[in-house]
JSON list of C-alpha atoms in Angstrom, two decimals:
[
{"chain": "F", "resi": 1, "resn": "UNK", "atom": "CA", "xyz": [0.00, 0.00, 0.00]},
{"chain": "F", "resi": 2, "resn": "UNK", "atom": "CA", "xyz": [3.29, 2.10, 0.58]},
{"chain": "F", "resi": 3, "resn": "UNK", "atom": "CA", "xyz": [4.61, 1.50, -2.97]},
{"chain": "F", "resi": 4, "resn": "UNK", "atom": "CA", "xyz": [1.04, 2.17, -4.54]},
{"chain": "F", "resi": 5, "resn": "UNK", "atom": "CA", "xyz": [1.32, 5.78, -2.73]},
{"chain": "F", "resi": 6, "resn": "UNK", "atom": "CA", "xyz": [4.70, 6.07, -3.70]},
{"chain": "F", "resi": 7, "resn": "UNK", "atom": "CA", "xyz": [4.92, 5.25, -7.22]},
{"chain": "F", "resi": 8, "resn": "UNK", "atom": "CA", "xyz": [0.80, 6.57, -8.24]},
{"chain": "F", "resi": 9, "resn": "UNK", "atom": "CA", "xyz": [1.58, 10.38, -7.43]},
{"chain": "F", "resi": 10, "resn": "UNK", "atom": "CA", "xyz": [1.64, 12.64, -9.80]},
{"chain": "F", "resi": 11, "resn": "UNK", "atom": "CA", "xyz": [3.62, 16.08, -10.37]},
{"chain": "F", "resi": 12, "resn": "UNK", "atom": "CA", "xyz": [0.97, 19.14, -11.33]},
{"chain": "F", "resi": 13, "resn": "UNK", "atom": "CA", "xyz": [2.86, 18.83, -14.41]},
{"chain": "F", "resi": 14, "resn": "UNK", "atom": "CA", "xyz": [1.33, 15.19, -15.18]},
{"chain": "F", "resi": 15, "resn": "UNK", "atom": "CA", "xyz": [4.62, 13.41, -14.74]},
{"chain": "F", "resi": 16, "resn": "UNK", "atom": "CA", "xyz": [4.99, 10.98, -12.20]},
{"chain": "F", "resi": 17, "resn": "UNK", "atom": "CA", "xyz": [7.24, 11.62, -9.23]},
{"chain": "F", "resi": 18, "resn": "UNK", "atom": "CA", "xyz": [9.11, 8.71, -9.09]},
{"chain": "F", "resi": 19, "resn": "UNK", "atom": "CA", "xyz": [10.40, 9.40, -12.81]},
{"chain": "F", "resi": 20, "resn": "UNK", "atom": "CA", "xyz": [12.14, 13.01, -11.84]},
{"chain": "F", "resi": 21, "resn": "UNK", "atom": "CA", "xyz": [13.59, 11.41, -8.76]},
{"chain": "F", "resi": 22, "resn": "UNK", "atom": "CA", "xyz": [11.44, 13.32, -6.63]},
{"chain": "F", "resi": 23, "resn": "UNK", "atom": "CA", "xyz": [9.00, 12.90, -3.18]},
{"chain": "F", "resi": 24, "resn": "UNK", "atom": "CA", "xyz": [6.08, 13.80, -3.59]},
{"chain": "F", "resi": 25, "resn": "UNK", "atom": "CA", "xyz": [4.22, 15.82, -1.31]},
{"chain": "F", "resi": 26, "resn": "UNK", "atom": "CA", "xyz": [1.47, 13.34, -0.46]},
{"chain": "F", "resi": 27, "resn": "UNK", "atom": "CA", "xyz": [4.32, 10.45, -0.19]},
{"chain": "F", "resi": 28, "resn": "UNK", "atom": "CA", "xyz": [6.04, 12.15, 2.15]},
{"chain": "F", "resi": 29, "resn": "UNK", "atom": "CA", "xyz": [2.89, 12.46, 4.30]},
{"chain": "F", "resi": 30, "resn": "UNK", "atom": "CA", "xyz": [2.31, 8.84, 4.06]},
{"chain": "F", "resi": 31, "resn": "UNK", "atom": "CA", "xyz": [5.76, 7.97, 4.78]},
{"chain": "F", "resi": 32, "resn": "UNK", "atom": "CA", "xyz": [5.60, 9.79, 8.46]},
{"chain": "F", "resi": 33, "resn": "UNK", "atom": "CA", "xyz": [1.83, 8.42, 8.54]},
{"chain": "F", "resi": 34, "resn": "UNK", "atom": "CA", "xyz": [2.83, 4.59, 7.98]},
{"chain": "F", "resi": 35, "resn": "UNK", "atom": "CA", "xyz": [6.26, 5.07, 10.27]},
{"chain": "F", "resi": 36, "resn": "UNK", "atom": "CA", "xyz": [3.67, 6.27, 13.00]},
{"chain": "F", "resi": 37, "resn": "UNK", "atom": "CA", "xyz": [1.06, 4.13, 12.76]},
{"chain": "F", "resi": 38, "resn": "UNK", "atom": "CA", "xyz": [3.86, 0.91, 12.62]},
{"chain": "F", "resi": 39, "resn": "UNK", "atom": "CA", "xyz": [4.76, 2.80, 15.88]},
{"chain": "F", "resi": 40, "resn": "UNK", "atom": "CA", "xyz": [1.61, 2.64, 17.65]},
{"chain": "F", "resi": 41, "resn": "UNK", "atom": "CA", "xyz": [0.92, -0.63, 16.75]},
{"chain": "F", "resi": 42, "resn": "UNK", "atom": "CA", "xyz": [4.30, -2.08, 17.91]},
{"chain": "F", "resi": 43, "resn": "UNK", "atom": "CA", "xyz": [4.14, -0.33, 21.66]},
{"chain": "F", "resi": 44, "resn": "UNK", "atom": "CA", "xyz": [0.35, -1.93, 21.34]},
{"chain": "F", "resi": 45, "resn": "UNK", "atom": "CA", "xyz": [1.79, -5.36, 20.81]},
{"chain": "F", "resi": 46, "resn": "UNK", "atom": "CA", "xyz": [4.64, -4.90, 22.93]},
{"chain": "F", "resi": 47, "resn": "UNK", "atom": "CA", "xyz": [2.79, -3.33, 26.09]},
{"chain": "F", "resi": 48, "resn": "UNK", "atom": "CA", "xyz": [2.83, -5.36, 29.00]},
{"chain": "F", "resi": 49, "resn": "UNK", "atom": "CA", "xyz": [-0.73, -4.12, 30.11]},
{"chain": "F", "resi": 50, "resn": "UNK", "atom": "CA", "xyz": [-4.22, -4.45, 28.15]},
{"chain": "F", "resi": 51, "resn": "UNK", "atom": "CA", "xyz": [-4.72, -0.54, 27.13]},
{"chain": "F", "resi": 52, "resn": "UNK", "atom": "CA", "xyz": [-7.41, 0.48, 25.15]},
{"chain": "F", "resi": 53, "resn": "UNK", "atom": "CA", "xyz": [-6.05, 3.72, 24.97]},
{"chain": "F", "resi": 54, "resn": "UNK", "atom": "CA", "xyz": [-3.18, 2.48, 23.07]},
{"chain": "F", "resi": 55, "resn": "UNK", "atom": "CA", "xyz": [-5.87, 0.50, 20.89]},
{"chain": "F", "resi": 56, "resn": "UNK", "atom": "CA", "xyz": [-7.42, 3.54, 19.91]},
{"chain": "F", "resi": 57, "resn": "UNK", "atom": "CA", "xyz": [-4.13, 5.34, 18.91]},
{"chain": "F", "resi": 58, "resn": "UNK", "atom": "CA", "xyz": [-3.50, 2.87, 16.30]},
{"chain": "F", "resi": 59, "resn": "UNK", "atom": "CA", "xyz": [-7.39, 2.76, 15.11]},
{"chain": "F", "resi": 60, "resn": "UNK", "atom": "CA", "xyz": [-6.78, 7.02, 14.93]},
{"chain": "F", "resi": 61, "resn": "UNK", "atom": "CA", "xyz": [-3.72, 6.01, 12.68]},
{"chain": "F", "resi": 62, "resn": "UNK", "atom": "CA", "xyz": [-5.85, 4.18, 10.34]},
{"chain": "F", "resi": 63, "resn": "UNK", "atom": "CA", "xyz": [-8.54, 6.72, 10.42]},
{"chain": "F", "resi": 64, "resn": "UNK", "atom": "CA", "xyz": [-5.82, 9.32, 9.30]},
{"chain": "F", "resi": 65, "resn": "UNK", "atom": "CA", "xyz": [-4.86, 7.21, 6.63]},
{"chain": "F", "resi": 66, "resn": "UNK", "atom": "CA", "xyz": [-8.42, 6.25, 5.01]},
{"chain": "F", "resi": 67, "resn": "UNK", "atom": "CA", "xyz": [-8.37, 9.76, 4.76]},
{"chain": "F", "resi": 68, "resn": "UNK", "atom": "CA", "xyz": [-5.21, 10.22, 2.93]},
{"chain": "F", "resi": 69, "resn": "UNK", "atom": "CA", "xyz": [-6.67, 7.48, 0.48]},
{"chain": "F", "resi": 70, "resn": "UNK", "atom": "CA", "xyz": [-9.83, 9.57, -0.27]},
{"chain": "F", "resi": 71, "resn": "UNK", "atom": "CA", "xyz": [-7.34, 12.72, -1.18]},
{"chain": "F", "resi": 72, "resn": "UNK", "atom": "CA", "xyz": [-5.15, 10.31, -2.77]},
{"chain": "F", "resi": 73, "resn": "UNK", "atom": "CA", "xyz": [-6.76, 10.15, -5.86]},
{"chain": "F", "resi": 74, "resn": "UNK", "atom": "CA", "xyz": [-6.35, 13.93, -6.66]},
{"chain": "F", "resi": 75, "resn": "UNK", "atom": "CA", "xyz": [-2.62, 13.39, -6.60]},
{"chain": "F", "resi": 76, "resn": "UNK", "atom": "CA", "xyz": [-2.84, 10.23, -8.77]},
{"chain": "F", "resi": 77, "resn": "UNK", "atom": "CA", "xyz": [-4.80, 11.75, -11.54]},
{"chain": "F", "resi": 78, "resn": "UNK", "atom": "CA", "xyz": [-7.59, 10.46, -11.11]},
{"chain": "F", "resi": 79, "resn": "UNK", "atom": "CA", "xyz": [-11.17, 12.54, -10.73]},
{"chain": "F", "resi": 80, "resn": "UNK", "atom": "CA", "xyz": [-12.92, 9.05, -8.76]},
{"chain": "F", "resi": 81, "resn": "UNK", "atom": "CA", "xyz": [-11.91, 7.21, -5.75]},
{"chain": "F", "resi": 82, "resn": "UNK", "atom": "CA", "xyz": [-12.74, 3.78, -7.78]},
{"chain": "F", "resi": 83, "resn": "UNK", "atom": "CA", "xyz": [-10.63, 4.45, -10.59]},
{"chain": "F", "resi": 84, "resn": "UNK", "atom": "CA", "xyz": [-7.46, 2.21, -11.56]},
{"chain": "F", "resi": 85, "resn": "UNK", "atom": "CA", "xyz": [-5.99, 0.67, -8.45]},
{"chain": "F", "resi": 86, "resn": "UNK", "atom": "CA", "xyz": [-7.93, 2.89, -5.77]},
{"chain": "F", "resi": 87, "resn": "UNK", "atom": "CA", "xyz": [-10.34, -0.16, -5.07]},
{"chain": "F", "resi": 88, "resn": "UNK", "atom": "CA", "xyz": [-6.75, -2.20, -4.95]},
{"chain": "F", "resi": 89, "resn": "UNK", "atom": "CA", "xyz": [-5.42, 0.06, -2.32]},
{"chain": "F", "resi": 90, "resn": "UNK", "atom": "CA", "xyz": [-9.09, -0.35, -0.35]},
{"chain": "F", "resi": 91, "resn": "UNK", "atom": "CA", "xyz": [-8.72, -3.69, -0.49]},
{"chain": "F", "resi": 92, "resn": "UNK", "atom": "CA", "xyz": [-5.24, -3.66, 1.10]},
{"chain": "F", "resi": 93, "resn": "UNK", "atom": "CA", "xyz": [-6.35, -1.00, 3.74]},
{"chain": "F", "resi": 94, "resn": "UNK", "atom": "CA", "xyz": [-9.31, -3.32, 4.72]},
{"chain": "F", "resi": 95, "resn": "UNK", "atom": "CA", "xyz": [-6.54, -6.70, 5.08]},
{"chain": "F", "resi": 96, "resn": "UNK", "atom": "CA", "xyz": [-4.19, -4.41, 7.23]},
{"chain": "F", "resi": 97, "resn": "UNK", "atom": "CA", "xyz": [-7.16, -3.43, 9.55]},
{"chain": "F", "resi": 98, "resn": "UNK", "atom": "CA", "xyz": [-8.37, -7.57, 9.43]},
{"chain": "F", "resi": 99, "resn": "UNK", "atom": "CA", "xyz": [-4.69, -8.60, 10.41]},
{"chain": "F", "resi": 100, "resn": "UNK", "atom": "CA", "xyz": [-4.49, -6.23, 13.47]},
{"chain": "F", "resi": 101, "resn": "UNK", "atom": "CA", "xyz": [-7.66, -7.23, 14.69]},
{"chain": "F", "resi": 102, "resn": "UNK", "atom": "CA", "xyz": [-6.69, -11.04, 14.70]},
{"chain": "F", "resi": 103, "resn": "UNK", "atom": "CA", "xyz": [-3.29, -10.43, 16.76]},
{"chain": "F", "resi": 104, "resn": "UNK", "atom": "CA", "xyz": [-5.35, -7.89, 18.91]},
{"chain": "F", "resi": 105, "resn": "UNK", "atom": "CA", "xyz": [-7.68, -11.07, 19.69]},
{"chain": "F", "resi": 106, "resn": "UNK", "atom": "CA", "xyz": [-5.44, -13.43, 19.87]},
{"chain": "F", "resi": 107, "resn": "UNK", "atom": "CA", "xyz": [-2.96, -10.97, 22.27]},
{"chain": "F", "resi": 108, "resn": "UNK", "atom": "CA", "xyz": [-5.91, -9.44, 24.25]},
{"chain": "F", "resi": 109, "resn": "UNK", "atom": "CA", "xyz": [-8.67, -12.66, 24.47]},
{"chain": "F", "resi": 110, "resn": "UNK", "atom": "CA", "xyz": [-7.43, -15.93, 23.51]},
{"chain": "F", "resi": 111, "resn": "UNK", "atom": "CA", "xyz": [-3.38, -16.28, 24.92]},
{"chain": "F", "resi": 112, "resn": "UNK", "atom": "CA", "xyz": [-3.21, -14.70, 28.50]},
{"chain": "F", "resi": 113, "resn": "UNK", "atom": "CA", "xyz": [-6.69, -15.70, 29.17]},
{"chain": "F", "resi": 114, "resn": "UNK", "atom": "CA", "xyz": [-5.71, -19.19, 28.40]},
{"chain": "F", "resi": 115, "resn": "UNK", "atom": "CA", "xyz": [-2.39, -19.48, 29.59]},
{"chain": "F", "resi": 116, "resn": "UNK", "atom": "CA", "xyz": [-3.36, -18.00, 33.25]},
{"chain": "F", "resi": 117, "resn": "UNK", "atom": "CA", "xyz": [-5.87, -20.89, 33.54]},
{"chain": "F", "resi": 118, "resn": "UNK", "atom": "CA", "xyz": [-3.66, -23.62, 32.42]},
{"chain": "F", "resi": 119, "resn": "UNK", "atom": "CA", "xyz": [-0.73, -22.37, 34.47]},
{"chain": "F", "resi": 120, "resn": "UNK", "atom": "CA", "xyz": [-3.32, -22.64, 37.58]},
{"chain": "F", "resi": 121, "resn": "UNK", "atom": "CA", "xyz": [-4.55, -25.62, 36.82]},
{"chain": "F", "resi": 122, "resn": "UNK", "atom": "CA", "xyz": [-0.55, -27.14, 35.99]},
{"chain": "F", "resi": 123, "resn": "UNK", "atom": "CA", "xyz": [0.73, -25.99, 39.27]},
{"chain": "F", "resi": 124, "resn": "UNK", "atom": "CA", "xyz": [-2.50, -26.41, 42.16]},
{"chain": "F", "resi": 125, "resn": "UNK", "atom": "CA", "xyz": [-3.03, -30.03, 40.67]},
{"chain": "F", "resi": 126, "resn": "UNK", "atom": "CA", "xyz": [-0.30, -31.65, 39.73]},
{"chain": "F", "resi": 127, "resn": "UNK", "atom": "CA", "xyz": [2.18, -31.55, 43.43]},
{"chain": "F", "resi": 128, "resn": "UNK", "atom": "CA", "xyz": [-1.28, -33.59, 44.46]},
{"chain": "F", "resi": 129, "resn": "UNK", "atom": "CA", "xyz": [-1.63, -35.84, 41.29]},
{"chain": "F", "resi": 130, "resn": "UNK", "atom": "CA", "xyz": [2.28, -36.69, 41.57]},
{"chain": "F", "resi": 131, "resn": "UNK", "atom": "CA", "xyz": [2.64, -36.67, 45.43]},
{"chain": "F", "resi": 132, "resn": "UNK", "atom": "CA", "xyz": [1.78, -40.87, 44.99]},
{"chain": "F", "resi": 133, "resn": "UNK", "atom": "CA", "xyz": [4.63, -41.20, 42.68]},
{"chain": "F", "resi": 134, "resn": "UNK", "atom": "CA", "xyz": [6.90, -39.62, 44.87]},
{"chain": "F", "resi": 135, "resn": "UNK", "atom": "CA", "xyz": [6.72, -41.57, 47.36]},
{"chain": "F", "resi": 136, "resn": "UNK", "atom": "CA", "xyz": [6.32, -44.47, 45.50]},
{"chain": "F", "resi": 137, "resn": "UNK", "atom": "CA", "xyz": [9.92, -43.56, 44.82]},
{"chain": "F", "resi": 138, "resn": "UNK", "atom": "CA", "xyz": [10.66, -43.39, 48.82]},
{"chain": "F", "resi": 139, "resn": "UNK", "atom": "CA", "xyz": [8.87, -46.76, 49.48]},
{"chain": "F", "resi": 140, "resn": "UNK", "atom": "CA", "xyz": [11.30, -47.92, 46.22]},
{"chain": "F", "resi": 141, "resn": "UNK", "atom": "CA", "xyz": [14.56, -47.03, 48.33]},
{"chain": "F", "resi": 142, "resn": "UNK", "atom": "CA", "xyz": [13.29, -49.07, 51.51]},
{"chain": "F", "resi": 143, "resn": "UNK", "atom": "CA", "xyz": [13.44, -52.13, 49.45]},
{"chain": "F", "resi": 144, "resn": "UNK", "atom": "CA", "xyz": [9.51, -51.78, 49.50]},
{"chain": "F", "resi": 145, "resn": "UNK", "atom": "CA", "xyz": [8.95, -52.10, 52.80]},
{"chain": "F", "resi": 146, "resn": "UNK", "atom": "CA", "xyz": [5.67, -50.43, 55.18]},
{"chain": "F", "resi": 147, "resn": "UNK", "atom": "CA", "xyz": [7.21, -47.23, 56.87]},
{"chain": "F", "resi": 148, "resn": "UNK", "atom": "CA", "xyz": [5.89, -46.86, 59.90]},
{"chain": "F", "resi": 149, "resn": "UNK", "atom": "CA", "xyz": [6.39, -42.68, 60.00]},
{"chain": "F", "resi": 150, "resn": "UNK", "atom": "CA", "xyz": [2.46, -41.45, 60.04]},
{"chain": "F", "resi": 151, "resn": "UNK", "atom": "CA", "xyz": [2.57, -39.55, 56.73]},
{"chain": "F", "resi": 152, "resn": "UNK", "atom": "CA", "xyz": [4.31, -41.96, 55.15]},
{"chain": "F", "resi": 153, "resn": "UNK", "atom": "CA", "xyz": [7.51, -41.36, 53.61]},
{"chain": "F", "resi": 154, "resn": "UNK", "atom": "CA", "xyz": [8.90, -37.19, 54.01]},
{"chain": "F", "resi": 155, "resn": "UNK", "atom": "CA", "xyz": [10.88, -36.72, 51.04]},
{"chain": "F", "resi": 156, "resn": "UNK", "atom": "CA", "xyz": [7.38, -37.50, 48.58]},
{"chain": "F", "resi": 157, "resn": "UNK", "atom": "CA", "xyz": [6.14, -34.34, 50.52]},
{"chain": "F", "resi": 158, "resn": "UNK", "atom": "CA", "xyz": [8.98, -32.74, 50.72]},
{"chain": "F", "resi": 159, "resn": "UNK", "atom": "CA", "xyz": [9.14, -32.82, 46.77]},
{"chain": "F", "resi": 160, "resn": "UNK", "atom": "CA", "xyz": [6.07, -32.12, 46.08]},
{"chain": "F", "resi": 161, "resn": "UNK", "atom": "CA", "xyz": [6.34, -29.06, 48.23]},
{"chain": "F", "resi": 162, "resn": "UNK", "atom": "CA", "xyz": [9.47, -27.56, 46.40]},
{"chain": "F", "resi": 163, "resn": "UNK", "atom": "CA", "xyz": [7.77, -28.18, 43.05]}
]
């Protein structure tokens, strides 16, 4: 979507920017949009804590820049938003907003959600589903004999306590 804003504008003159070497005005707006918005939505992804604050930063960055696309055409040389590649570049701004959503659900719903409750459920159950084993080990070393200590054989708890 870069490259389409970068190599579609036009000079007033009719000839295309890229051809005399130079930055357009527009392109140069885009390029400080896009480094921006790429920005935002790393700190987003990168932040520690659930912000919706941050969330809306990036969603203002992509507001900004379906509004560069609807003054875009003017600088391409075209009189329509749907003419040439202008539905293309829609198209492209629609995936990037799809793909943020689905790593904003998967970072904000699906993963810590999921890994809190299996992490809980890992370490409260299984010291009490091993604790036999352990001491299976213990009554292993006395050549399988009955121990007569109380609570059976220490270093079962013991282990089960560290882990």
């Amino acid at each position: 979507m870069y490259l389409m804003f970068k190599t579609w504008e036009k000079h007033p003159s009719g000839s295309w920017c890229w051809e005399s070497d130079g930055v357009g005005a527009m392109t140069q707006e885009i390029e400080n949009l896009f480094q921006k918005l790429l920005d935002d939505i790393e700190w987003y992804l990168r932040s520690s804590k659930h912000s919706e604050e941050a969330g809306n930063v990036v969603y203002d960055g992509f507001a900004t820049l379906a509004d560069k696309m609807k003054e875009f055409h003017i600088h391409a040389g075209y009189k329509y938003n749907g003419e040439s590649g202008m539905g293309r570049m829609s198209v492209y701004f629609r995936d990037m907003i799809s793909h943020f959503e689905s790593v904003r659900t998967i970072r904000d719903v699906e993963t810590p959600i999921g890994l809190r409750l299996f992490c809980f459920a890992l370490i409260h159950t299984i010291p009490i589903l091993l604790a036999p084993y352990w001491n299976h080990f213990c009554v292993k070393q006395h050549n399988w004999e009955i121990i007569e200590n109380k609570y059976g054989c220490d270093a079962g708890y013991f282990i089960c306590i560290i882990y």
